Amino acid sequence: HLIFAILAIVFGSIYAVLLPPLQAPDEFAHFYRAYSVSEGYLVAPDNISVPRAVALLSAKFRFDSEKQTPFQARDLLTALADPLDLNDRVNVRAEAMNIYVFIPYLPGAAGIALGRALHLSALALLYWTRFSNLAVFVALVLLAFRLLPDFRPALLGLALMPTSLHQAASASWDGFCYASAFLLAAYILRLTFDNAQGPLRPVGY
C-alpha cells in the first residue's frame, strides 16, 4: 500500500499537470457537472448554469485542438490569470451527465468550492478538481488494500495502470468509480477468504 501511495501520488500528479486542460474523455462535461454540484445542484437539469469563464474553457481548449496545434505553456499561464466573474453566467448543455448520480462528483465539487472561496481562475478550478479526484482515488484504493486478505500485487497493478491514473487525475468521475470497484472487490474477497470472518452462508433460508 505504501508503494501504491507513493507511485499514485507522483505519477497521478504528473498526469494532472501535464495532461492539457479538458483533454481527458468528456472532461468538459464532467467539469460542468462537478461545478453544478459544488453549488448544491445535486440533480442537474438539461442545461447547467456556470460562469462564462468556465464555459469558455471548452472553446479555448477544444478536445481536438491538440491534433492541430499543441497547447503552449503561455496559453495555460494566460488562462490561469483570467479572472472568474461568478455573476457573469451562461447555460451549457449537461451532455448526458445529468443522468448520473451526484456522489462521484463530490470530490471534484469540494475542490471547486474551495478554489472558488480562494478566488481562483476557471482553469485553476479545473486543476483543483483533478487533484481532489486524485486524492479521493488514492484514499479509496488504500482502504481497499487494508481490506484485502491477499491479492495485493494484483490490486497494485490494476490501480497503477495508465488508464486508472489518467482518469483518476482528471475531472471525470471514472477514477472514483474505479476506486469504488476496487473497494467493493476487496470487501467481497475479505468476506470470502478471511478466516476470521467465517464462511459466507445464505441468510433466511
mmCIF file with all atom_site columns, C-alpha atoms in Angstrom:
data_model
loop_
_atom_site.group_PDB
_atom_site.id
_atom_site.type_symbol
_atom_site.label_atom_id
_atom_site.label_alt_id
_atom_site.label_comp_id
_atom_site.label_asym_id
_atom_site.label_entity_id
_atom_site.label_seq_id
_atom_site.pdbx_PDB_ins_code
_atom_site.Cartn_x
_atom_site.Cartn_y
_atom_site.Cartn_z
_atom_site.occupancy
_atom_site.B_iso_or_equiv
_atom_site.pdbx_formal_charge
_atom_site.auth_seq_id
_atom_site.auth_comp_id
_atom_site.auth_asym_id
_atom_site.auth_atom_id
_atom_site.pdbx_PDB_model_num
ATOM 1   C CA . HIS A 1 1   ? 0.000   0.000   0.000   1.00 0.00 ? 1   HIS A CA 1
ATOM 2   C CA . LEU A 1 2   ? 2.917   2.339   0.663   1.00 0.00 ? 2   LEU A CA 1
ATOM 3   C CA . ILE A 1 3   ? 4.348   1.662   -2.786  1.00 0.00 ? 3   ILE A CA 1
ATOM 4   C CA . PHE A 1 4   ? 0.959   2.356   -4.311  1.00 0.00 ? 4   PHE A CA 1
ATOM 5   C CA . ALA A 1 5   ? 0.515   5.615   -2.401  1.00 0.00 ? 5   ALA A CA 1
ATOM 6   C CA . ILE A 1 6   ? 3.902   6.968   -3.461  1.00 0.00 ? 6   ILE A CA 1
ATOM 7   C CA . LEU A 1 7   ? 3.629   5.961   -7.118  1.00 0.00 ? 7   LEU A CA 1
ATOM 8   C CA . ALA A 1 8   ? -0.009  7.005   -7.455  1.00 0.00 ? 8   ALA A CA 1
ATOM 9   C CA . ILE A 1 9   ? 0.643   10.445  -5.985  1.00 0.00 ? 9   ILE A CA 1
ATOM 10  C CA . VAL A 1 10  ? 3.779   11.016  -8.085  1.00 0.00 ? 10  VAL A CA 1
ATOM 11  C CA . PHE A 1 11  ? 2.517   9.757   -11.431 1.00 0.00 ? 11  PHE A CA 1
ATOM 12  C CA . GLY A 1 12  ? -1.056  10.912  -10.830 1.00 0.00 ? 12  GLY A CA 1
ATOM 13  C CA . SER A 1 13  ? 0.212   14.433  -10.168 1.00 0.00 ? 13  SER A CA 1
ATOM 14  C CA . ILE A 1 14  ? 2.226   14.295  -13.381 1.00 0.00 ? 14  ILE A CA 1
ATOM 15  C CA . TYR A 1 15  ? -0.917  13.323  -15.280 1.00 0.00 ? 15  TYR A CA 1
ATOM 16  C CA . ALA A 1 16  ? -2.925  16.081  -13.587 1.00 0.00 ? 16  ALA A CA 1
ATOM 17  C CA . VAL A 1 17  ? -0.399  18.763  -14.517 1.00 0.00 ? 17  VAL A CA 1
ATOM 18  C CA . LEU A 1 18  ? 0.827   17.648  -17.942 1.00 0.00 ? 18  LEU A CA 1
ATOM 19  C CA . LEU A 1 19  ? -2.480  16.467  -19.420 1.00 0.00 ? 19  LEU A CA 1
ATOM 20  C CA . PRO A 1 20  ? -3.752  19.555  -21.283 1.00 0.00 ? 20  PRO A CA 1
ATOM 21  C CA . PRO A 1 21  ? -6.996  21.041  -19.969 1.00 0.00 ? 21  PRO A CA 1
ATOM 22  C CA . LEU A 1 22  ? -10.194 19.215  -20.892 1.00 0.00 ? 22  LEU A CA 1
ATOM 23  C CA . GLN A 1 23  ? -8.343  16.578  -22.927 1.00 0.00 ? 23  GLN A CA 1
ATOM 24  C CA . ALA A 1 24  ? -9.496  13.589  -20.877 1.00 0.00 ? 24  ALA A CA 1
ATOM 25  C CA . PRO A 1 25  ? -12.582 11.853  -22.326 1.00 0.00 ? 25  PRO A CA 1
ATOM 26  C CA . ASP A 1 26  ? -15.664 14.056  -21.831 1.00 0.00 ? 26  ASP A CA 1
ATOM 27  C CA . GLU A 1 27  ? -13.775 16.074  -19.244 1.00 0.00 ? 27  GLU A CA 1
ATOM 28  C CA . PHE A 1 28  ? -15.530 19.328  -20.107 1.00 0.00 ? 28  PHE A CA 1
ATOM 29  C CA . ALA A 1 29  ? -18.953 17.830  -19.375 1.00 0.00 ? 29  ALA A CA 1
ATOM 30  C CA . HIS A 1 30  ? -17.776 16.241  -16.122 1.00 0.00 ? 30  HIS A CA 1
ATOM 31  C CA . PHE A 1 31  ? -16.281 19.586  -15.097 1.00 0.00 ? 31  PHE A CA 1
ATOM 32  C CA . TYR A 1 32  ? -19.591 21.354  -15.712 1.00 0.00 ? 32  TYR A CA 1
ATOM 33  C CA . ARG A 1 33  ? -21.430 18.736  -13.650 1.00 0.00 ? 33  ARG A CA 1
ATOM 34  C CA . ALA A 1 34  ? -18.929 18.972  -10.794 1.00 0.00 ? 34  ALA A CA 1
ATOM 35  C CA . TYR A 1 35  ? -19.272 22.766  -10.824 1.00 0.00 ? 35  TYR A CA 1
ATOM 36  C CA . SER A 1 36  ? -23.047 22.434  -10.622 1.00 0.00 ? 36  SER A CA 1
ATOM 37  C CA . VAL A 1 37  ? -22.760 20.009  -7.686  1.00 0.00 ? 37  VAL A CA 1
ATOM 38  C CA . SER A 1 38  ? -20.387 22.447  -5.950  1.00 0.00 ? 38  SER A CA 1
ATOM 39  C CA . GLU A 1 39  ? -23.241 24.956  -5.936  1.00 0.00 ? 39  GLU A CA 1
ATOM 40  C CA . GLY A 1 40  ? -25.669 22.458  -4.424  1.00 0.00 ? 40  GLY A CA 1
ATOM 41  C CA . TYR A 1 41  ? -27.455 21.250  -7.569  1.00 0.00 ? 41  TYR A CA 1
ATOM 42  C CA . LEU A 1 42  ? -27.401 17.509  -6.924  1.00 0.00 ? 42  LEU A CA 1
ATOM 43  C CA . VAL A 1 43  ? -29.939 16.758  -9.665  1.00 0.00 ? 43  VAL A CA 1
ATOM 44  C CA . ALA A 1 44  ? -28.785 18.579  -12.783 1.00 0.00 ? 44  ALA A CA 1
ATOM 45  C CA . PRO A 1 45  ? -31.179 19.939  -15.405 1.00 0.00 ? 45  PRO A CA 1
ATOM 46  C CA . ASP A 1 46  ? -30.538 19.574  -19.123 1.00 0.00 ? 46  ASP A CA 1
ATOM 47  C CA . ASN A 1 47  ? -28.820 22.959  -19.106 1.00 0.00 ? 47  ASN A CA 1
ATOM 48  C CA . ILE A 1 48  ? -26.330 23.843  -16.376 1.00 0.00 ? 48  ILE A CA 1
ATOM 49  C CA . SER A 1 49  ? -25.610 27.429  -15.326 1.00 0.00 ? 49  SER A CA 1
ATOM 50  C CA . VAL A 1 50  ? -21.874 28.117  -14.956 1.00 0.00 ? 50  VAL A CA 1
ATOM 51  C CA . PRO A 1 51  ? -19.717 31.259  -15.004 1.00 0.00 ? 51  PRO A CA 1
ATOM 52  C CA . ARG A 1 52  ? -18.894 32.357  -18.538 1.00 0.00 ? 52  ARG A CA 1
ATOM 53  C CA . ALA A 1 53  ? -15.163 31.869  -17.908 1.00 0.00 ? 53  ALA A CA 1
ATOM 54  C CA . VAL A 1 54  ? -15.802 28.199  -17.076 1.00 0.00 ? 54  VAL A CA 1
ATOM 55  C CA . ALA A 1 55  ? -17.790 27.704  -20.279 1.00 0.00 ? 55  ALA A CA 1
ATOM 56  C CA . LEU A 1 56  ? -15.127 29.440  -22.361 1.00 0.00 ? 56  LEU A CA 1
ATOM 57  C CA . LEU A 1 57  ? -12.530 26.863  -21.304 1.00 0.00 ? 57  LEU A CA 1
ATOM 58  C CA . SER A 1 58  ? -14.067 24.325  -23.677 1.00 0.00 ? 58  SER A CA 1
ATOM 59  C CA . ALA A 1 59  ? -13.601 26.804  -26.535 1.00 0.00 ? 59  ALA A CA 1
ATOM 60  C CA . LYS A 1 60  ? -10.024 27.675  -25.577 1.00 0.00 ? 60  LYS A CA 1
ATOM 61  C CA . PHE A 1 61  ? -9.033  24.043  -25.083 1.00 0.00 ? 61  PHE A CA 1
ATOM 62  C CA . ARG A 1 62  ? -11.089 22.108  -27.620 1.00 0.00 ? 62  ARG A CA 1
ATOM 63  C CA . PHE A 1 63  ? -10.751 18.363  -27.375 1.00 0.00 ? 63  PHE A CA 1
ATOM 64  C CA . ASP A 1 64  ? -9.387  18.077  -30.930 1.00 0.00 ? 64  ASP A CA 1
ATOM 65  C CA . SER A 1 65  ? -7.066  21.091  -30.752 1.00 0.00 ? 65  SER A CA 1
ATOM 66  C CA . GLU A 1 66  ? -4.011  19.063  -29.773 1.00 0.00 ? 66  GLU A CA 1
ATOM 67  C CA . LYS A 1 67  ? -4.191  17.250  -33.125 1.00 0.00 ? 67  LYS A CA 1
ATOM 68  C CA . GLN A 1 68  ? -3.771  20.569  -34.937 1.00 0.00 ? 68  GLN A CA 1
ATOM 69  C CA . THR A 1 69  ? -1.662  22.862  -32.757 1.00 0.00 ? 69  THR A CA 1
ATOM 70  C CA . PRO A 1 70  ? -0.288  21.674  -29.397 1.00 0.00 ? 70  PRO A CA 1
ATOM 71  C CA . PHE A 1 71  ? -1.034  23.935  -26.464 1.00 0.00 ? 71  PHE A CA 1
ATOM 72  C CA . GLN A 1 72  ? 1.809   26.128  -25.304 1.00 0.00 ? 72  GLN A CA 1
ATOM 73  C CA . ALA A 1 73  ? 2.806   26.991  -21.748 1.00 0.00 ? 73  ALA A CA 1
ATOM 74  C CA . ARG A 1 74  ? 1.891   30.624  -22.378 1.00 0.00 ? 74  ARG A CA 1
ATOM 75  C CA . ASP A 1 75  ? -1.676  29.541  -23.218 1.00 0.00 ? 75  ASP A CA 1
ATOM 76  C CA . LEU A 1 76  ? -2.005  27.923  -19.811 1.00 0.00 ? 76  LEU A CA 1
ATOM 77  C CA . LEU A 1 77  ? -0.394  30.814  -17.943 1.00 0.00 ? 77  LEU A CA 1
ATOM 78  C CA . THR A 1 78  ? -2.709  33.284  -19.649 1.00 0.00 ? 78  THR A CA 1
ATOM 79  C CA . ALA A 1 79  ? -5.772  31.209  -18.804 1.00 0.00 ? 79  ALA A CA 1
ATOM 80  C CA . LEU A 1 80  ? -4.632  30.780  -15.203 1.00 0.00 ? 80  LEU A CA 1
ATOM 81  C CA . ALA A 1 81  ? -4.572  34.572  -14.854 1.00 0.00 ? 81  ALA A CA 1
ATOM 82  C CA . ASP A 1 82  ? -8.031  35.126  -16.352 1.00 0.00 ? 82  ASP A CA 1
ATOM 83  C CA . PRO A 1 83  ? -10.419 36.460  -13.683 1.00 0.00 ? 83  PRO A CA 1
ATOM 84  C CA . LEU A 1 84  ? -13.514 34.479  -12.768 1.00 0.00 ? 84  LEU A CA 1
ATOM 85  C CA . ASP A 1 85  ? -16.666 36.589  -12.571 1.00 0.00 ? 85  ASP A CA 1
ATOM 86  C CA . LEU A 1 86  ? -19.160 34.490  -10.636 1.00 0.00 ? 86  LEU A CA 1
ATOM 87  C CA . ASN A 1 87  ? -22.049 36.756  -11.647 1.00 0.00 ? 87  ASN A CA 1
ATOM 88  C CA . ASP A 1 88  ? -21.457 36.571  -15.398 1.00 0.00 ? 88  ASP A CA 1
ATOM 89  C CA . ARG A 1 89  ? -23.132 33.255  -16.188 1.00 0.00 ? 89  ARG A CA 1
ATOM 90  C CA . VAL A 1 90  ? -24.244 31.244  -19.198 1.00 0.00 ? 90  VAL A CA 1
ATOM 91  C CA . ASN A 1 91  ? -26.100 27.976  -19.703 1.00 0.00 ? 91  ASN A CA 1
ATOM 92  C CA . VAL A 1 92  ? -24.266 24.939  -21.062 1.00 0.00 ? 92  VAL A CA 1
ATOM 93  C CA . ARG A 1 93  ? -25.548 21.533  -22.079 1.00 0.00 ? 93  ARG A CA 1
ATOM 94  C CA . ALA A 1 94  ? -25.169 18.817  -19.461 1.00 0.00 ? 94  ALA A CA 1
ATOM 95  C CA . GLU A 1 95  ? -24.185 16.394  -22.274 1.00 0.00 ? 95  GLU A CA 1
ATOM 96  C CA . ALA A 1 96  ? -25.913 13.415  -20.590 1.00 0.00 ? 96  ALA A CA 1
ATOM 97  C CA . MET A 1 97  ? -24.034 13.948  -17.292 1.00 0.00 ? 97  MET A CA 1
ATOM 98  C CA . ASN A 1 98  ? -27.317 14.923  -15.662 1.00 0.00 ? 98  ASN A CA 1
ATOM 99  C CA . ILE A 1 99  ? -28.397 11.273  -15.720 1.00 0.00 ? 99  ILE A CA 1
ATOM 100 C CA . TYR A 1 100 ? -25.588 10.288  -13.333 1.00 0.00 ? 100 TYR A CA 1
ATOM 101 C CA . VAL A 1 101 ? -25.857 10.289  -9.573  1.00 0.00 ? 101 VAL A CA 1
ATOM 102 C CA . PHE A 1 102 ? -24.056 13.188  -7.905  1.00 0.00 ? 102 PHE A CA 1
ATOM 103 C CA . ILE A 1 103 ? -21.939 11.159  -5.451  1.00 0.00 ? 103 ILE A CA 1
ATOM 104 C CA . PRO A 1 104 ? -18.880 10.577  -7.716  1.00 0.00 ? 104 PRO A CA 1
ATOM 105 C CA . TYR A 1 105 ? -18.753 14.325  -8.358  1.00 0.00 ? 105 TYR A CA 1
ATOM 106 C CA . LEU A 1 106 ? -18.451 15.253  -4.687  1.00 0.00 ? 106 LEU A CA 1
ATOM 107 C CA . PRO A 1 107 ? -14.602 15.182  -4.541  1.00 0.00 ? 107 PRO A CA 1
ATOM 108 C CA . GLY A 1 108 ? -14.282 17.481  -7.544  1.00 0.00 ? 108 GLY A CA 1
ATOM 109 C CA . ALA A 1 109 ? -17.117 19.678  -6.290  1.00 0.00 ? 109 ALA A CA 1
ATOM 110 C CA . ALA A 1 110 ? -15.341 20.094  -2.950  1.00 0.00 ? 110 ALA A CA 1
ATOM 111 C CA . GLY A 1 111 ? -12.175 21.185  -4.763  1.00 0.00 ? 111 GLY A CA 1
ATOM 112 C CA . ILE A 1 112 ? -14.146 23.654  -6.876  1.00 0.00 ? 112 ILE A CA 1
ATOM 113 C CA . ALA A 1 113 ? -15.908 25.121  -3.826  1.00 0.00 ? 113 ALA A CA 1
ATOM 114 C CA . LEU A 1 114 ? -12.596 25.605  -2.035  1.00 0.00 ? 114 LEU A CA 1
ATOM 115 C CA . GLY A 1 115 ? -10.973 27.110  -5.115  1.00 0.00 ? 115 GLY A CA 1
ATOM 116 C CA . ARG A 1 116 ? -13.911 29.446  -5.586  1.00 0.00 ? 116 ARG A CA 1
ATOM 117 C CA . ALA A 1 117 ? -13.547 30.625  -1.994  1.00 0.00 ? 117 ALA A CA 1
ATOM 118 C CA . LEU A 1 118 ? -9.904  31.410  -2.783  1.00 0.00 ? 118 LEU A CA 1
ATOM 119 C CA . HIS A 1 119 ? -10.972 33.426  -5.863  1.00 0.00 ? 119 HIS A CA 1
ATOM 120 C CA . LEU A 1 120 ? -9.098  31.208  -8.308  1.00 0.00 ? 120 LEU A CA 1
ATOM 121 C CA . SER A 1 121 ? -9.491  31.346  -12.088 1.00 0.00 ? 121 SER A CA 1
ATOM 122 C CA . ALA A 1 122 ? -11.622 28.892  -14.062 1.00 0.00 ? 122 ALA A CA 1
ATOM 123 C CA . LEU A 1 123 ? -8.576  26.929  -15.223 1.00 0.00 ? 123 LEU A CA 1
ATOM 124 C CA . ALA A 1 124 ? -7.220  26.774  -11.675 1.00 0.00 ? 124 ALA A CA 1
ATOM 125 C CA . LEU A 1 125 ? -10.579 25.330  -10.593 1.00 0.00 ? 125 LEU A CA 1
ATOM 126 C CA . LEU A 1 126 ? -10.147 22.584  -13.186 1.00 0.00 ? 126 LEU A CA 1
ATOM 127 C CA . TYR A 1 127 ? -6.757  21.661  -11.746 1.00 0.00 ? 127 TYR A CA 1
ATOM 128 C CA . TRP A 1 128 ? -8.180  21.697  -8.217  1.00 0.00 ? 128 TRP A CA 1
ATOM 129 C CA . THR A 1 129 ? -10.882 19.334  -9.455  1.00 0.00 ? 129 THR A CA 1
ATOM 130 C CA . ARG A 1 130 ? -8.258  16.982  -10.855 1.00 0.00 ? 130 ARG A CA 1
ATOM 131 C CA . PHE A 1 131 ? -6.195  16.913  -7.680  1.00 0.00 ? 131 PHE A CA 1
ATOM 132 C CA . SER A 1 132 ? -9.281  16.451  -5.492  1.00 0.00 ? 132 SER A CA 1
ATOM 133 C CA . ASN A 1 133 ? -10.354 13.458  -7.579  1.00 0.00 ? 133 ASN A CA 1
ATOM 134 C CA . LEU A 1 134 ? -6.842  12.022  -7.420  1.00 0.00 ? 134 LEU A CA 1
ATOM 135 C CA . ALA A 1 135 ? -6.715  12.380  -3.626  1.00 0.00 ? 135 ALA A CA 1
ATOM 136 C CA . VAL A 1 136 ? -10.006 10.528  -3.142  1.00 0.00 ? 136 VAL A CA 1
ATOM 137 C CA . PHE A 1 137 ? -8.924  7.816   -5.608  1.00 0.00 ? 137 PHE A CA 1
ATOM 138 C CA . VAL A 1 138 ? -5.739  7.215   -3.599  1.00 0.00 ? 138 VAL A CA 1
ATOM 139 C CA . ALA A 1 139 ? -7.658  7.194   -0.302  1.00 0.00 ? 139 ALA A CA 1
ATOM 140 C CA . LEU A 1 140 ? -10.261 4.664   -1.510  1.00 0.00 ? 140 LEU A CA 1
ATOM 141 C CA . VAL A 1 141 ? -7.648  2.344   -3.004  1.00 0.00 ? 141 VAL A CA 1
ATOM 142 C CA . LEU A 1 142 ? -5.637  2.482   0.232   1.00 0.00 ? 142 LEU A CA 1
ATOM 143 C CA . LEU A 1 143 ? -8.791  1.408   2.054   1.00 0.00 ? 143 LEU A CA 1
ATOM 144 C CA . ALA A 1 144 ? -9.139  -1.439  -0.442  1.00 0.00 ? 144 ALA A CA 1
ATOM 145 C CA . PHE A 1 145 ? -5.567  -2.511  0.360   1.00 0.00 ? 145 PHE A CA 1
ATOM 146 C CA . ARG A 1 146 ? -6.466  -2.539  4.038   1.00 0.00 ? 146 ARG A CA 1
ATOM 147 C CA . LEU A 1 147 ? -9.484  -4.785  3.435   1.00 0.00 ? 147 LEU A CA 1
ATOM 148 C CA . LEU A 1 148 ? -7.792  -7.231  1.075   1.00 0.00 ? 148 LEU A CA 1
ATOM 149 C CA . PRO A 1 149 ? -6.796  -10.514 2.730   1.00 0.00 ? 149 PRO A CA 1
ATOM 150 C CA . ASP A 1 150 ? -4.461  -11.264 -0.204  1.00 0.00 ? 150 ASP A CA 1
ATOM 151 C CA . PHE A 1 151 ? -4.045  -10.477 -3.929  1.00 0.00 ? 151 PHE A CA 1
ATOM 152 C CA . ARG A 1 152 ? -2.380  -7.129  -3.185  1.00 0.00 ? 152 ARG A CA 1
ATOM 153 C CA . PRO A 1 153 ? 0.055   -7.302  -6.151  1.00 0.00 ? 153 PRO A CA 1
ATOM 154 C CA . ALA A 1 154 ? -2.962  -7.642  -8.471  1.00 0.00 ? 154 ALA A CA 1
ATOM 155 C CA . LEU A 1 155 ? -4.590  -4.551  -6.987  1.00 0.00 ? 155 LEU A CA 1
ATOM 156 C CA . LEU A 1 156 ? -1.286  -2.694  -7.189  1.00 0.00 ? 156 LEU A CA 1
ATOM 157 C CA . GLY A 1 157 ? -1.021  -3.445  -10.900 1.00 0.00 ? 157 GLY A CA 1
ATOM 158 C CA . LEU A 1 158 ? -4.617  -2.537  -11.683 1.00 0.00 ? 158 LEU A CA 1
ATOM 159 C CA . ALA A 1 159 ? -4.671  0.677   -9.656  1.00 0.00 ? 159 ALA A CA 1
ATOM 160 C CA . LEU A 1 160 ? -1.408  1.903   -11.220 1.00 0.00 ? 160 LEU A CA 1
ATOM 161 C CA . MET A 1 161 ? -2.409  1.192   -14.807 1.00 0.00 ? 161 MET A CA 1
ATOM 162 C CA . PRO A 1 162 ? -2.038  4.287   -17.022 1.00 0.00 ? 162 PRO A CA 1
ATOM 163 C CA . THR A 1 163 ? -5.787  4.241   -17.714 1.00 0.00 ? 163 THR A CA 1
ATOM 164 C CA . SER A 1 164 ? -6.562  4.230   -13.985 1.00 0.00 ? 164 SER A CA 1
ATOM 165 C CA . LEU A 1 165 ? -4.234  7.116   -13.156 1.00 0.00 ? 165 LEU A CA 1
ATOM 166 C CA . HIS A 1 166 ? -5.140  9.056   -16.289 1.00 0.00 ? 166 HIS A CA 1
ATOM 167 C CA . GLN A 1 167 ? -8.812  9.109   -15.322 1.00 0.00 ? 167 GLN A CA 1
ATOM 168 C CA . ALA A 1 168 ? -8.198  9.462   -11.588 1.00 0.00 ? 168 ALA A CA 1
ATOM 169 C CA . ALA A 1 169 ? -6.215  12.646  -12.250 1.00 0.00 ? 169 ALA A CA 1
ATOM 170 C CA . SER A 1 170 ? -8.891  14.201  -14.467 1.00 0.00 ? 170 SER A CA 1
ATOM 171 C CA . ALA A 1 171 ? -12.191 15.942  -13.773 1.00 0.00 ? 171 ALA A CA 1
ATOM 172 C CA . SER A 1 172 ? -14.024 12.772  -14.800 1.00 0.00 ? 172 SER A CA 1
ATOM 173 C CA . TRP A 1 173 ? -15.855 10.618  -12.289 1.00 0.00 ? 173 TRP A CA 1
ATOM 174 C CA . ASP A 1 174 ? -14.200 7.483   -13.716 1.00 0.00 ? 174 ASP A CA 1
ATOM 175 C CA . GLY A 1 175 ? -11.420 7.455   -11.126 1.00 0.00 ? 175 GLY A CA 1
ATOM 176 C CA . PHE A 1 176 ? -13.973 7.438   -8.311  1.00 0.00 ? 176 PHE A CA 1
ATOM 177 C CA . CYS A 1 177 ? -15.796 4.552   -9.996  1.00 0.00 ? 177 CYS A CA 1
ATOM 178 C CA . TYR A 1 178 ? -12.575 2.567   -10.480 1.00 0.00 ? 178 TYR A CA 1
ATOM 179 C CA . ALA A 1 179 ? -11.625 3.035   -6.841  1.00 0.00 ? 179 ALA A CA 1
ATOM 180 C CA . SER A 1 180 ? -15.137 2.117   -5.674  1.00 0.00 ? 180 SER A CA 1
ATOM 181 C CA . ALA A 1 181 ? -14.987 -1.075  -7.744  1.00 0.00 ? 181 ALA A CA 1
ATOM 182 C CA . PHE A 1 182 ? -11.603 -1.958  -6.209  1.00 0.00 ? 182 PHE A CA 1
ATOM 183 C CA . LEU A 1 183 ? -13.026 -1.306  -2.742  1.00 0.00 ? 183 LEU A CA 1
ATOM 184 C CA . LEU A 1 184 ? -16.107 -3.458  -3.349  1.00 0.00 ? 184 LEU A CA 1
ATOM 185 C CA . ALA A 1 185 ? -13.997 -6.297  -4.768  1.00 0.00 ? 185 ALA A CA 1
ATOM 186 C CA . ALA A 1 186 ? -11.653 -6.098  -1.765  1.00 0.00 ? 186 ALA A CA 1
ATOM 187 C CA . TYR A 1 187 ? -14.588 -6.279  0.642   1.00 0.00 ? 187 TYR A CA 1
ATOM 188 C CA . ILE A 1 188 ? -16.066 -9.300  -1.136  1.00 0.00 ? 188 ILE A CA 1
ATOM 189 C CA . LEU A 1 189 ? -12.695 -11.064 -1.155  1.00 0.00 ? 189 LEU A CA 1
ATOM 190 C CA . ARG A 1 190 ? -12.287 -10.311 2.549   1.00 0.00 ? 190 ARG A CA 1
ATOM 191 C CA . LEU A 1 191 ? -15.666 -11.862 3.305   1.00 0.00 ? 191 LEU A CA 1
ATOM 192 C CA . THR A 1 192 ? -14.835 -14.850 1.127   1.00 0.00 ? 192 THR A CA 1
ATOM 193 C CA . PHE A 1 193 ? -11.260 -15.693 2.128   1.00 0.00 ? 193 PHE A CA 1
ATOM 194 C CA . ASP A 1 194 ? -10.612 -14.144 5.530   1.00 0.00 ? 194 ASP A CA 1
ATOM 195 C CA . ASN A 1 195 ? -10.894 -16.979 8.054   1.00 0.00 ? 195 ASN A CA 1
ATOM 196 C CA . ALA A 1 196 ? -11.641 -14.551 10.836  1.00 0.00 ? 196 ALA A CA 1
ATOM 197 C CA . GLN A 1 197 ? -14.927 -13.682 9.138   1.00 0.00 ? 197 GLN A CA 1
ATOM 198 C CA . GLY A 1 198 ? -16.149 -17.287 8.953   1.00 0.00 ? 198 GLY A CA 1
ATOM 199 C CA . PRO A 1 199 ? -17.727 -18.851 5.856   1.00 0.00 ? 199 PRO A CA 1
ATOM 200 C CA . LEU A 1 200 ? -20.380 -16.984 3.929   1.00 0.00 ? 200 LEU A CA 1
ATOM 201 C CA . ARG A 1 201 ? -23.817 -18.572 4.343   1.00 0.00 ? 201 ARG A CA 1
ATOM 202 C CA . PRO A 1 202 ? -27.249 -17.704 2.947   1.00 0.00 ? 202 PRO A CA 1
ATOM 203 C CA . VAL A 1 203 ? -29.448 -15.856 5.426   1.00 0.00 ? 203 VAL A CA 1
ATOM 204 C CA . GLY A 1 204 ? -33.130 -16.577 5.850   1.00 0.00 ? 204 GLY A CA 1
ATOM 205 C CA . TYR A 1 205 ? -33.198 -19.985 4.169   1.00 0.00 ? 205 TYR A CA 1
#
